[in-house]
């Protein structure tokens, strides 16, 4: 099993920035990628950003390109999401996801609120 713990969620004013962190522990050998999804009230969970653990290739949702940056610390099995120029549409619970040997693991989520 892999355990994921997110942190960094907060209330931030429009135009502000936040950095989310996700720490992976447990059976992390075979980690293929880590990333972020989000779920706004009344909406389905949606993809935000992903990074391949080997090579560091990244992918972003169109809605966050140019504003969000995903990065990692290899030795700590930690992935970050730097979020800049936040707007109310970014309000959601942000979930960390890890793919290990073709199995998916999810964190409990961290709340990001950007008031209108």
mmCIF file of C-alpha atoms in Angstrom:
data_model
loop_
_atom_site.group_PDB
_atom_site.id
_atom_site.type_symbol
_atom_site.label_atom_id
_atom_site.label_comp_id
_atom_site.label_asym_id
_atom_site.label_seq_id
_atom_site.Cartn_x
_atom_site.Cartn_y
_atom_site.Cartn_z
ATOM 1 C CA UNK A 1 0.000 0.000 0.000
ATOM 2 C CA UNK A 2 0.941 3.609 -0.559
ATOM 3 C CA UNK A 3 -0.163 6.399 1.737
ATOM 4 C CA UNK A 4 -0.527 9.943 0.458
ATOM 5 C CA UNK A 5 -0.830 13.016 2.657
ATOM 6 C CA UNK A 6 -1.654 16.388 1.151
ATOM 7 C CA UNK A 7 -1.060 19.735 2.794
ATOM 8 C CA UNK A 8 -1.024 23.409 1.964
ATOM 9 C CA UNK A 9 -4.653 24.116 1.232
ATOM 10 C CA UNK A 10 -5.999 27.441 2.465
ATOM 11 C CA UNK A 11 -8.227 30.388 1.740
ATOM 12 C CA UNK A 12 -6.472 32.795 -0.593
ATOM 13 C CA UNK A 13 -7.623 35.974 -2.288
ATOM 14 C CA UNK A 14 -8.011 36.143 -6.081
ATOM 15 C CA UNK A 15 -4.663 36.637 -7.740
ATOM 16 C CA UNK A 16 -2.846 34.999 -4.861
ATOM 17 C CA UNK A 17 -0.629 31.937 -4.733
ATOM 18 C CA UNK A 18 -0.460 28.659 -2.842
ATOM 19 C CA UNK A 19 1.820 25.654 -2.849
ATOM 20 C CA UNK A 20 0.354 22.239 -2.177
ATOM 21 C CA UNK A 21 2.469 19.311 -1.061
ATOM 22 C CA UNK A 22 1.865 15.586 -1.235
ATOM 23 C CA UNK A 23 4.048 13.140 0.663
ATOM 24 C CA UNK A 24 4.036 9.495 -0.368
ATOM 25 C CA UNK A 25 5.037 6.704 1.966
ATOM 26 C CA UNK A 26 4.780 2.952 2.129
ATOM 27 C CA UNK A 27 5.534 0.764 -0.847
ATOM 28 C CA UNK A 28 6.742 3.510 -3.171
ATOM 29 C CA UNK A 29 9.133 1.371 -5.188
ATOM 30 C CA UNK A 30 7.730 1.131 -8.652
ATOM 31 C CA UNK A 31 6.287 4.634 -8.473
ATOM 32 C CA UNK A 32 5.377 5.629 -12.008
ATOM 33 C CA UNK A 33 3.841 9.037 -11.517
ATOM 34 C CA UNK A 34 2.240 11.453 -9.107
ATOM 35 C CA UNK A 35 -0.188 14.210 -9.737
ATOM 36 C CA UNK A 36 -3.110 16.325 -8.724
ATOM 37 C CA UNK A 37 -6.828 16.273 -9.331
ATOM 38 C CA UNK A 38 -9.520 18.545 -7.946
ATOM 39 C CA UNK A 39 -13.200 18.405 -7.201
ATOM 40 C CA UNK A 40 -15.349 21.495 -6.907
ATOM 41 C CA UNK A 41 -18.718 21.456 -5.123
ATOM 42 C CA UNK A 42 -21.318 19.728 -7.263
ATOM 43 C CA UNK A 43 -18.809 18.767 -9.937
ATOM 44 C CA UNK A 44 -16.894 15.658 -10.873
ATOM 45 C CA UNK A 45 -13.262 15.199 -10.004
ATOM 46 C CA UNK A 46 -11.032 16.578 -12.751
ATOM 47 C CA UNK A 47 -7.411 16.271 -13.765
ATOM 48 C CA UNK A 48 -5.076 19.153 -12.895
ATOM 49 C CA UNK A 49 -1.466 18.093 -13.395
ATOM 50 C CA UNK A 50 0.711 14.993 -13.493
ATOM 51 C CA UNK A 51 4.406 14.203 -13.456
ATOM 52 C CA UNK A 52 6.084 10.981 -14.502
ATOM 53 C CA UNK A 53 8.420 9.924 -11.733
ATOM 54 C CA UNK A 54 11.113 8.708 -14.106
ATOM 55 C CA UNK A 55 12.120 11.495 -16.450
ATOM 56 C CA UNK A 56 9.902 14.163 -14.953
ATOM 57 C CA UNK A 57 7.602 14.641 -17.951
ATOM 58 C CA UNK A 58 4.619 16.783 -17.023
ATOM 59 C CA UNK A 59 1.081 17.295 -18.232
ATOM 60 C CA UNK A 60 -1.427 19.981 -17.300
ATOM 61 C CA UNK A 61 -5.096 20.674 -17.753
ATOM 62 C CA UNK A 62 -5.699 23.548 -20.155
ATOM 63 C CA UNK A 63 -7.405 25.529 -17.399
ATOM 64 C CA UNK A 64 -4.229 25.717 -15.317
ATOM 65 C CA UNK A 65 -1.483 25.912 -17.939
ATOM 66 C CA UNK A 66 0.748 28.896 -17.338
ATOM 67 C CA UNK A 67 -0.516 29.326 -13.771
ATOM 68 C CA UNK A 68 0.222 26.006 -12.030
ATOM 69 C CA UNK A 69 3.522 24.159 -11.876
ATOM 70 C CA UNK A 70 4.054 20.608 -10.671
ATOM 71 C CA UNK A 71 7.438 19.581 -9.284
ATOM 72 C CA UNK A 72 8.917 16.817 -7.182
ATOM 73 C CA UNK A 73 11.592 15.848 -4.681
ATOM 74 C CA UNK A 74 12.779 12.428 -5.736
ATOM 75 C CA UNK A 75 14.360 11.338 -2.463
ATOM 76 C CA UNK A 76 11.371 12.373 -0.370
ATOM 77 C CA UNK A 77 8.712 10.985 -2.707
ATOM 78 C CA UNK A 78 7.050 14.369 -2.536
ATOM 79 C CA UNK A 79 5.215 16.228 -5.239
ATOM 80 C CA UNK A 80 4.289 19.896 -5.155
ATOM 81 C CA UNK A 81 1.738 22.020 -6.960
ATOM 82 C CA UNK A 82 2.632 25.690 -7.163
ATOM 83 C CA UNK A 83 -0.530 27.609 -7.948
ATOM 84 C CA UNK A 84 -0.310 31.228 -9.047
ATOM 85 C CA UNK A 85 -2.880 33.797 -10.090
ATOM 86 C CA UNK A 86 -5.658 31.859 -8.403
ATOM 87 C CA UNK A 87 -9.257 32.656 -9.229
ATOM 88 C CA UNK A 88 -12.611 31.578 -7.751
ATOM 89 C CA UNK A 89 -12.929 28.806 -10.349
ATOM 90 C CA UNK A 90 -9.926 27.131 -8.712
ATOM 91 C CA UNK A 91 -11.907 26.587 -5.524
ATOM 92 C CA UNK A 92 -11.994 22.842 -4.892
ATOM 93 C CA UNK A 93 -10.685 19.992 -2.836
ATOM 94 C CA UNK A 94 -7.339 19.050 -4.318
ATOM 95 C CA UNK A 95 -6.417 15.379 -4.290
ATOM 96 C CA UNK A 96 -3.024 13.806 -4.776
ATOM 97 C CA UNK A 97 -2.818 10.650 -6.844
ATOM 98 C CA UNK A 98 0.026 8.181 -7.220
ATOM 99 C CA UNK A 99 0.381 5.415 -9.738
ATOM 100 C CA UNK A 100 2.485 2.504 -8.519
ATOM 101 C CA UNK A 101 2.882 -0.557 -10.677
ATOM 102 C CA UNK A 102 -0.352 0.330 -12.484
ATOM 103 C CA UNK A 103 -2.345 0.702 -9.261
ATOM 104 C CA UNK A 104 -3.785 4.034 -8.237
ATOM 105 C CA UNK A 105 -3.675 5.523 -4.763
ATOM 106 C CA UNK A 106 -5.388 8.681 -3.545
ATOM 107 C CA UNK A 107 -4.926 11.078 -0.682
ATOM 108 C CA UNK A 108 -7.699 12.508 1.450
ATOM 109 C CA UNK A 109 -7.574 15.933 -0.167
ATOM 110 C CA UNK A 110 -6.855 19.487 0.887
ATOM 111 C CA UNK A 111 -9.260 22.393 0.517
ATOM 112 C CA UNK A 112 -8.387 25.426 -1.585
ATOM 113 C CA UNK A 113 -10.815 28.316 -1.433
ATOM 114 C CA UNK A 114 -10.625 31.455 -3.558
ATOM 115 C CA UNK A 115 -13.543 33.763 -2.732
ATOM 116 C CA UNK A 116 -15.279 35.733 -5.444
#
